[in-house]
Every structure is written in structure tokens, then in C-alpha cells.
Tab-separated table of C-alpha atoms and ligand atoms in Angstrom:
chain	number	residue	atom	x	y	z
T	1	MET	CA	3.994	33.620	-28.246
T	2	LYS	CA	7.098	32.135	-29.902
T	3	THR	CA	8.745	29.276	-28.038
T	4	GLY	CA	12.322	29.214	-29.345
T	5	ARG	CA	14.657	29.868	-32.239
T	6	VAL	CA	14.815	27.603	-35.262
T	7	PHE	CA	17.601	27.435	-37.843
T	8	SER	CA	17.512	25.613	-41.140
T	9	GLY	CA	19.677	25.891	-44.246
T	10	ALA	CA	19.286	24.766	-47.828
T	11	ARG	CA	21.687	24.780	-50.758
T	12	PRO	CA	20.870	27.288	-53.505
T	13	THR	CA	19.313	25.163	-56.201
T	14	GLY	CA	17.481	27.957	-57.996
T	15	ARG	CA	13.808	27.637	-58.812
T	16	GLN	CA	12.165	25.235	-56.417
T	17	HIS	CA	10.105	22.211	-57.357
T	18	LEU	CA	7.209	20.278	-55.861
T	19	GLY	CA	9.646	18.080	-53.931
T	20	ASN	CA	11.263	21.124	-52.302
T	21	TYR	CA	7.845	22.526	-51.428
T	22	LEU	CA	6.310	19.387	-49.937
T	23	GLY	CA	9.599	18.241	-48.389
T	24	ALA	CA	10.752	21.497	-46.768
T	25	ILE	CA	9.213	24.866	-47.670
T	26	LYS	CA	5.706	23.976	-46.453
T	27	ASN	CA	7.200	23.079	-43.111
T	28	TYR	CA	9.323	26.263	-43.025
T	29	VAL	CA	6.158	28.318	-43.453
T	30	ALA	CA	4.297	26.439	-40.692
T	31	LEU	CA	7.172	26.761	-38.175
T	32	GLN	CA	6.954	30.558	-38.323
T	33	ASP	CA	3.791	30.467	-36.188
T	34	ASP	CA	5.567	28.965	-33.189
T	35	TYR	CA	9.238	29.912	-33.503
T	36	ASP	CA	11.598	32.739	-34.378
T	37	CYS	CA	13.046	31.295	-37.556
T	38	LEU	CA	16.262	31.807	-39.480
T	39	TYR	CA	16.286	30.303	-42.956
T	40	CYS	CA	19.619	30.383	-44.669
T	41	ILE	CA	20.606	29.817	-48.292
T	42	VAL	CA	23.918	28.062	-47.832
T	43	ASP	CA	25.952	29.246	-50.804
T	44	LEU	CA	29.329	28.468	-49.190
T	45	HIS	CA	28.268	24.831	-48.830
T	46	ALA	CA	27.338	24.820	-52.505
T	47	LEU	CA	30.915	25.772	-53.435
T	48	THR	CA	32.193	22.406	-52.181
T	49	THR	CA	30.687	20.570	-55.144
T	50	LEU	CA	30.178	23.241	-57.805
T	51	ASP	CA	32.061	23.045	-61.073
T	52	GLU	CA	30.490	26.173	-62.526
T	53	PHE	CA	29.881	29.334	-60.561
T	54	GLU	CA	28.052	31.709	-62.918
T	55	ASP	CA	24.552	30.802	-61.728
T	56	LEU	CA	25.188	30.787	-57.985
T	57	ARG	CA	24.007	34.323	-57.253
T	58	GLN	CA	20.958	33.987	-59.494
T	59	ASN	CA	20.096	30.631	-57.914
T	60	CYS	CA	20.077	32.264	-54.462
T	61	ALA	CA	17.648	34.938	-55.690
T	62	GLU	CA	15.327	32.492	-57.461
T	63	MET	CA	15.183	30.271	-54.404
T	64	ALA	CA	14.457	33.185	-52.080
T	65	LEU	CA	11.713	34.361	-54.413
T	66	ASP	CA	10.038	30.965	-54.192
T	67	TRP	CA	10.337	30.930	-50.409
T	68	LEU	CA	8.763	34.386	-50.168
T	69	ALA	CA	5.972	33.552	-52.589
T	70	ALA	CA	5.243	30.375	-50.615
T	71	GLY	CA	4.666	32.361	-47.415
T	72	ILE	CA	7.972	32.948	-45.653
T	73	GLU	CA	7.361	36.248	-43.942
T	74	PRO	CA	10.522	38.425	-43.909
T	75	ALA	CA	9.143	40.838	-41.314
T	76	GLU	CA	9.267	37.990	-38.781
T	77	THR	CA	11.632	35.415	-40.192
T	78	ILE	CA	15.278	36.113	-40.964
T	79	ILE	CA	15.925	34.909	-44.477
T	80	PHE	CA	19.498	35.387	-45.696
T	81	VAL	CA	22.439	34.123	-47.703
T	82	GLN	CA	25.157	32.333	-45.711
T	83	SER	CA	28.163	34.147	-47.200
T	84	GLN	CA	26.674	37.535	-46.304
T	85	VAL	CA	27.426	36.729	-42.672
T	86	PRO	CA	31.212	36.205	-42.824
T	87	GLN	CA	31.339	35.529	-39.071
T	88	VAL	CA	30.303	31.981	-39.965
T	89	THR	CA	33.694	31.320	-41.561
T	90	GLU	CA	35.500	32.595	-38.462
T	91	LEU	CA	33.473	30.319	-36.213
T	92	HIS	CA	34.062	27.467	-38.658
T	93	THR	CA	37.831	27.938	-38.313
T	94	ILE	CA	37.658	27.971	-34.515
T	95	LEU	CA	35.395	24.891	-34.367
T	96	SER	CA	37.737	23.073	-36.771
T	97	MET	CA	40.334	23.016	-33.987
T	98	PHE	CA	37.903	21.046	-31.821
T	99	THR	CA	36.994	18.450	-34.450
T	100	PRO	CA	39.131	15.336	-35.011
T	101	LEU	CA	39.952	14.868	-38.679
T	102	GLY	CA	39.438	11.105	-38.473
T	103	LYS	CA	35.825	11.575	-37.399
T	104	LEU	CA	35.131	13.786	-40.398
T	105	THR	CA	36.659	11.418	-42.926
T	106	ASP	CA	34.814	8.471	-41.333
T	107	LEU	CA	31.384	10.046	-41.782
T	108	PRO	CA	29.178	8.137	-44.266
T	109	THR	CA	28.134	11.464	-45.847
T	110	PHE	CA	31.771	12.321	-46.602
T	111	LYS	CA	32.318	8.904	-48.188
T	112	GLU	CA	29.179	9.381	-50.299
T	113	LYS	CA	30.394	12.783	-51.521
T	114	VAL	CA	33.792	11.312	-52.388
T	115	ALA	CA	32.043	8.637	-54.446
T	116	GLN	CA	29.872	11.267	-56.178
T	117	HIS	CA	32.700	13.748	-56.821
T	118	PRO	CA	35.896	11.671	-57.065
T	119	HIS	CA	37.542	14.374	-59.188
T	120	ASN	CA	36.948	17.077	-56.576
T	121	VAL	CA	37.624	15.838	-53.046
T	122	ASN	CA	38.461	19.233	-51.622
T	123	TYR	CA	39.280	20.465	-48.133
T	124	GLY	CA	35.862	22.147	-47.832
T	125	LEU	CA	34.119	18.844	-48.406
T	126	VAL	CA	35.848	17.333	-45.369
T	127	GLY	CA	34.956	20.310	-43.183
T	128	TYR	CA	31.333	20.492	-44.356
T	129	PRO	CA	29.855	19.246	-41.030
T	130	VAL	CA	31.948	21.782	-39.103
T	131	LEU	CA	30.655	24.634	-41.253
T	132	MET	CA	27.159	23.259	-40.707
T	133	THR	CA	27.766	23.319	-36.937
T	134	ALA	CA	28.943	26.923	-37.241
T	135	ASP	CA	25.744	27.772	-39.151
T	136	ILE	CA	23.521	26.411	-36.413
T	137	THR	CA	25.421	27.596	-33.354
T	138	LEU	CA	26.273	31.092	-34.632
T	139	TYR	CA	22.661	32.187	-34.239
T	140	ARG	CA	22.077	30.331	-30.954
T	141	ALA	CA	19.325	28.316	-32.565
T	142	GLY	CA	18.070	25.861	-29.967
T	143	ILE	CA	15.997	23.921	-32.461
T	144	VAL	CA	16.828	22.393	-35.808
T	145	PRO	CA	14.093	20.644	-37.784
T	146	VAL	CA	15.526	17.415	-39.177
T	147	GLY	CA	14.196	14.366	-40.926
T	148	VAL	CA	15.300	10.894	-39.836
T	149	ASP	CA	17.999	10.744	-42.500
T	150	GLN	CA	19.661	13.944	-41.247
T	151	ALA	CA	19.588	13.114	-37.542
T	152	SER	CA	23.221	11.923	-37.548
T	153	HIS	CA	24.415	15.289	-38.938
T	154	LEU	CA	22.838	17.138	-36.068
T	155	GLU	CA	24.174	14.641	-33.535
T	156	PHE	CA	27.638	15.357	-34.902
T	157	ALA	CA	27.076	19.100	-34.438
T	158	ARG	CA	25.948	18.492	-30.867
T	159	GLU	CA	29.130	16.532	-30.212
T	160	ILE	CA	31.311	19.411	-31.472
T	161	VAL	CA	29.427	21.834	-29.217
T	162	ARG	CA	29.872	19.587	-26.173
T	163	THR	CA	33.591	19.221	-26.887
T	164	PHE	CA	33.991	22.971	-27.340
T	165	ASN	CA	32.137	23.872	-24.144
T	166	TYR	CA	33.939	21.173	-22.143
T	167	ARG	CA	37.442	22.052	-23.323
T	168	THR	CA	36.943	25.805	-22.938
T	169	ARG	CA	35.031	25.368	-19.660
T	170	SER	CA	32.417	27.704	-21.039
T	171	GLN	CA	28.827	27.728	-22.150
T	172	ALA	CA	29.590	29.862	-25.187
T	173	LEU	CA	27.652	27.601	-27.517
T	174	ILE	CA	24.147	26.229	-27.218
T	175	GLU	CA	23.679	22.530	-27.895
T	176	PRO	CA	20.933	22.421	-30.539
T	177	GLN	CA	17.973	20.129	-30.079
T	178	MET	CA	16.453	18.102	-32.872
T	179	LYS	CA	12.907	18.741	-33.875
T	180	ASN	CA	11.911	15.516	-35.525
T	181	THR	CA	9.996	16.562	-38.559
T	182	GLU	CA	8.267	14.815	-41.402
T	183	PHE	CA	10.128	15.610	-44.596
T	184	PRO	CA	8.155	13.529	-47.074
T	185	LYS	CA	10.267	12.130	-49.884
T	186	VAL	CA	8.668	13.192	-53.152
T	187	LEU	CA	9.560	11.105	-56.187
T	188	GLY	CA	10.281	12.668	-59.539
T	189	THR	CA	8.559	12.180	-62.881
T	190	ASP	CA	10.537	8.937	-63.317
T	191	GLY	CA	8.629	7.539	-60.333
T	192	VAL	CA	11.822	6.026	-58.903
T	193	GLN	CA	14.266	8.671	-57.732
T	194	LYS	CA	13.736	11.597	-55.403
T	195	MET	CA	12.569	14.685	-57.284
T	196	SER	CA	15.658	16.662	-58.239
T	197	LYS	CA	16.568	19.365	-60.706
T	198	SER	CA	19.887	17.680	-61.489
T	199	LEU	CA	18.062	14.473	-62.450
T	200	ASN	CA	15.685	16.445	-64.685
T	201	ASN	CA	12.704	14.699	-63.097
T	202	ASP	CA	11.238	17.755	-61.384
T	203	ILE	CA	8.104	19.865	-61.706
T	204	GLU	CA	8.905	23.500	-60.922
T	205	LEU	CA	6.547	25.435	-58.673
T	206	ALA	CA	6.817	28.482	-60.927
T	207	ALA	CA	6.401	26.600	-64.216
T	208	THR	CA	3.663	27.758	-66.575
T	209	PRO	CA	0.447	25.674	-66.674
T	210	GLU	CA	1.532	24.375	-70.107
T	211	VAL	CA	4.948	23.227	-68.889
T	212	THR	CA	3.333	21.693	-65.814
T	213	LEU	CA	1.013	19.700	-68.084
T	214	GLN	CA	3.968	18.511	-70.195
T	215	ARG	CA	5.919	17.416	-67.124
T	216	VAL	CA	2.934	15.616	-65.600
T	217	MET	CA	2.205	13.883	-68.926
T	218	SER	CA	5.796	12.592	-68.913
T	219	MET	CA	5.358	10.917	-65.518
T	220	VAL	CA	5.966	7.182	-65.306
T	221	THR	CA	2.899	5.323	-64.027
T	222	ASP	CA	2.203	1.748	-62.943
T	223	PRO	CA	4.512	-0.273	-65.249
T	224	GLN	CA	2.074	-3.212	-65.205
T	225	ARG	CA	-0.620	-1.090	-66.833
T	226	ALA	CA	0.430	-1.616	-70.442
T	227	ARG	CA	-3.074	-1.149	-71.954
T	228	ARG	CA	-5.970	1.132	-71.118
T	229	THR	CA	-8.050	-1.935	-70.156
T	230	ASP	CA	-5.484	-3.227	-67.616
T	231	PRO	CA	-6.432	-2.542	-63.983
T	232	GLY	CA	-3.918	-0.222	-62.306
T	233	ARG	CA	-2.227	-0.176	-58.915
T	234	PRO	CA	-2.396	3.351	-57.524
T	235	GLU	CA	-0.204	2.386	-54.580
T	236	VAL	CA	2.826	2.033	-56.897
T	237	CYS	CA	2.009	5.066	-59.042
T	238	ASN	CA	3.575	8.452	-58.297
T	239	VAL	CA	0.750	10.222	-60.154
T	240	PHE	CA	-1.602	8.904	-57.515
T	241	THR	CA	0.769	9.965	-54.718
T	242	LEU	CA	0.594	13.540	-56.010
T	243	HIS	CA	-3.199	13.279	-56.378
T	244	GLN	CA	-3.361	12.646	-52.640
T	245	THR	CA	-1.813	16.070	-52.074
T	246	PHE	CA	-3.296	18.079	-54.925
T	247	SER	CA	-6.648	16.312	-55.467
T	248	PRO	CA	-7.790	15.289	-51.974
T	249	ALA	CA	-11.478	15.337	-52.966
T	250	GLU	CA	-11.012	13.243	-56.129
T	251	ALA	CA	-8.322	10.852	-54.864
T	252	PRO	CA	-10.746	8.164	-53.525
T	253	SER	CA	-12.661	7.941	-56.816
T	254	ILE	CA	-9.429	7.992	-58.870
T	255	GLU	CA	-8.115	5.131	-56.752
T	256	ARG	CA	-11.300	3.132	-57.347
T	257	GLU	CA	-11.459	3.900	-61.056
T	258	CYS	CA	-7.778	3.097	-61.557
T	259	ARG	CA	-8.171	-0.345	-59.974
T	260	ALA	CA	-11.220	-1.027	-62.157
T	261	ALA	CA	-9.557	0.340	-65.329
T	262	GLY	CA	-12.362	2.900	-65.406
T	263	ILE	CA	-9.953	5.792	-65.954
T	264	GLY	CA	-6.967	5.928	-68.291
T	265	CYS	CA	-3.568	7.282	-67.285
T	266	VAL	CA	-3.798	10.182	-69.764
T	267	ASP	CA	-7.053	11.446	-68.246
T	268	CYS	CA	-5.754	10.821	-64.750
T	269	LYS	CA	-2.667	12.944	-65.463
T	270	LYS	CA	-4.749	15.738	-67.004
T	271	ILE	CA	-6.776	15.958	-63.805
T	272	LEU	CA	-3.573	16.044	-61.744
T	273	SER	CA	-2.062	18.782	-63.890
T	274	GLN	CA	-5.246	20.901	-63.606
T	275	ASN	CA	-5.250	20.505	-59.833
T	276	ILE	CA	-1.541	21.318	-59.478
T	277	ASN	CA	-2.041	24.435	-61.592
T	278	ALA	CA	-5.102	25.464	-59.572
T	279	GLY	CA	-3.351	24.772	-56.261
T	280	LEU	CA	-0.248	26.746	-57.261
T	281	ALA	CA	-2.086	29.657	-58.909
T	282	PRO	CA	-1.927	31.940	-55.816
T	283	PHE	CA	1.772	31.093	-55.351
T	284	ARG	CA	2.517	31.865	-59.003
T	285	ALA	CA	0.607	35.158	-58.918
T	286	ARG	CA	2.458	36.235	-55.779
T	287	ARG	CA	5.817	35.224	-57.275
T	288	ALA	CA	5.166	37.205	-60.446
T	289	GLU	CA	4.208	40.230	-58.358
T	290	LEU	CA	7.400	39.991	-56.250
T	291	ALA	CA	9.565	39.487	-59.340
T	292	GLN	CA	8.354	42.764	-60.844
T	293	ASN	CA	10.721	44.590	-58.522
T	294	SER	CA	14.091	43.090	-59.429
T	295	ARG	CA	15.806	44.638	-56.379
T	296	LEU	CA	13.224	43.504	-53.818
T	297	VAL	CA	14.542	40.006	-53.205
T	298	TRP	CA	18.096	41.272	-52.608
T	299	ASP	CA	16.806	44.040	-50.342
T	300	ILE	CA	15.097	41.372	-48.249
T	301	LEU	CA	18.177	39.126	-48.236
T	302	ASP	CA	20.482	42.047	-47.358
T	303	GLU	CA	18.225	43.060	-44.469
T	304	GLY	CA	18.067	39.433	-43.294
T	305	ALA	CA	21.868	39.242	-43.339
T	306	ARG	CA	22.104	42.490	-41.373
T	307	ARG	CA	19.839	41.070	-38.642
T	308	ALA	CA	21.714	37.758	-38.689
T	309	ARG	CA	25.079	39.533	-38.274
T	310	VAL	CA	23.869	41.136	-35.028
T	311	LEU	CA	23.157	37.682	-33.573
T	312	ALA	CA	26.410	36.323	-35.018
T	313	ASP	CA	28.571	39.051	-33.471
T	314	ALA	CA	27.261	38.327	-29.974
T	315	THR	CA	28.019	34.593	-30.240
T	316	LEU	CA	31.418	35.095	-31.812
T	317	GLN	CA	32.424	37.481	-29.047
T	318	ASP	CA	31.688	34.785	-26.433
T	319	VAL	CA	33.432	32.077	-28.463
T	320	LYS	CA	36.568	34.170	-28.942
T	321	ALA	CA	36.654	35.056	-25.271
T	322	ALA	CA	36.324	31.357	-24.419
T	323	VAL	CA	39.400	30.443	-26.484
T	324	GLY	CA	41.421	33.498	-25.471
T	325	LEU	CA	41.313	35.358	-28.769
T	326	PRO	CA	41.315	39.164	-28.525
X	1	LIG	FE1	-1.491	5.961	-62.054
X	1	LIG	FE2	-3.711	7.268	-62.589
X	1	LIG	FE3	-2.711	5.513	-64.331
X	1	LIG	FE4	-3.796	4.689	-62.056
X	1	LIG	S1	-4.867	5.752	-63.695
X	1	LIG	S2	-1.859	3.977	-62.943
X	1	LIG	S3	-3.199	6.331	-60.639
X	1	LIG	S4	-1.792	7.435	-63.690
């Protein structure tokens, strides 16, 4: 018995990496047991910061393929691309009229984006949180899984909903509730920054075993362990962090051996690479099988968008009635 509707969106970043899996996809898969889920690839959001557009469509497909191979079940869960439900842009426009500009430009996330993209401070960037509110409310999702660092975004969405319902004296929109969720931050091969494709510090889920080995071998370890005979500190080593996920049985002995300089970093990384490859083998086999039919992923996304549009139409009808639009 499902207990509510969940919405979550992610920007189309193409092939997913270990950080995406451990930080989000694993949780997406688990939520399907208890909730009706909508998982959206937010391509319109991606346009706010993109300089090049050629890969956008392909990135949506690659990402969806990874989600499906990881266990997102399209017969139950609605998985779709944001721009295939154009009602979201209509709701975005209406909600924009209920959102003070000053609040948007004061948001720390807007200021961060301006610092990151000073050459491209566009109108869409300012309205990003309003489009995000439209995403969530369009499908009457009562629950949004958020990590601590995203809680303020959802609070902002809740505020827009309250303002809209109050000023229109309606209950056209549902105020979404936060589902506090663990989104573990996975560090990249540099051992310092969050794993990210743009930082080239990622390990792709769909990489070959050989590429996985190369990427793991490039990982930065405990900087104080200059020689093989130096004792290591697993608590500061990202290789060990990944061992805890991919080598649960061996992690205690690796920890001990590392501290006693009984194992070298090269051998330690080889074990990690083997365990990542073994752990991801079923995922990779499933992905390869799905990829054989080049149309399949778009058929699934098109069907997801069709189901999402039915939900969207119902909400938009109520919203338009609330503001007096025909
Ligand atoms: Fe890290 Fe393993 Fe080297 Fe210890 S032995 S520092 S856990 S890579």
C-alpha cells in the first residue's frame, strides 16, 4: 500500500557516476516501495547554465538508461523529461506573479550561480526556484525527498504555495512536505571535492572494468602515507570510504592493515576496483540489455510524460480557475 506521492528532479548530466548512485538513485529506487513516485529529468533547468546544447537530448537518454538499469520501475514510477510536459512552463508563469523579485535575487543559491556564471546571468536563472515550485506542485506531490542542504529550496516553494492559496482564496496547490533524507556526499577521485563529471573526478557506473580500475588507481589517498612502510589513516582516505560501501566484508581488515602498513595503497585500490566491478556487474548487464533497443528509453520517457501530463492538466485547470483565467 503506497502512502503518498513523491516528486524529485535531477538535471540531465548524462551517464551517472558512483556519487549520483549513492547520493540519489539508490534512494529513488527504495522510495518506490512506499510511494507513487515521479522522477523528472529537468532539462529546462539545465538550459539556465548551458553554453552548448548539442548533448542535452543524449544526456537525458543516458541518464534515464542508468536510472532504469539501477531499478527504477517504469510500470509503477513515472519517469519523464520536464520539457515534455509544457504545462510546467504555464504554471511557472502564473506562479511568477506571486513571487517577489527581491526574494529571488536575495537567495544564496542565486548569488552562487551568479558567481559561477558571471557571463550568463539570465532571466531563467532568477526564476529557477519558481520553476522548481511549478515542478513539484504541478503533480500534486505531497512529499519531496531533500537533503539538509536543499531544505531551504523546498521551504521557498512552500512559501510560494501558501501565498498563492492565500491570495486566490483557494486550495488549488498542495503545500509539499519535506522528507528528510540522507543524501551522502561522495567525494571524487581527488578525495577533496564532491564527485562530479564537470570536475573530471568521477567513476561512471557504466564504465568498463578496465576504465574503473584506471579511475580507482588515480584516486588520491592519505597524503601522509608517502612510503609503503608509512602507517595510513583510513578515516581521511576516500578509497576506504568507498570500501565501506563496496567491500563491507573486507573493510575491517583493510582498516587494520592500513593502520599497520600491512597493505599498500596499490593493492588496496585493486581490491576496491574488483569489488566495484563485481557490485556493478548486474547493473552493467541490465544497462547493456536495455541499450540494445535504441528506441526503448524514449518510449519509456514518452509514456512517462503522457501520464505526467494527465496529472498536470488537472492541477493547471484548478490553478487557472483560481486566478480567473479561462
Ligand atoms: Fe587509503 Fe587503502 Fe592506502 Fe589506507 S591502504 S591509505 S585505505 S588506499
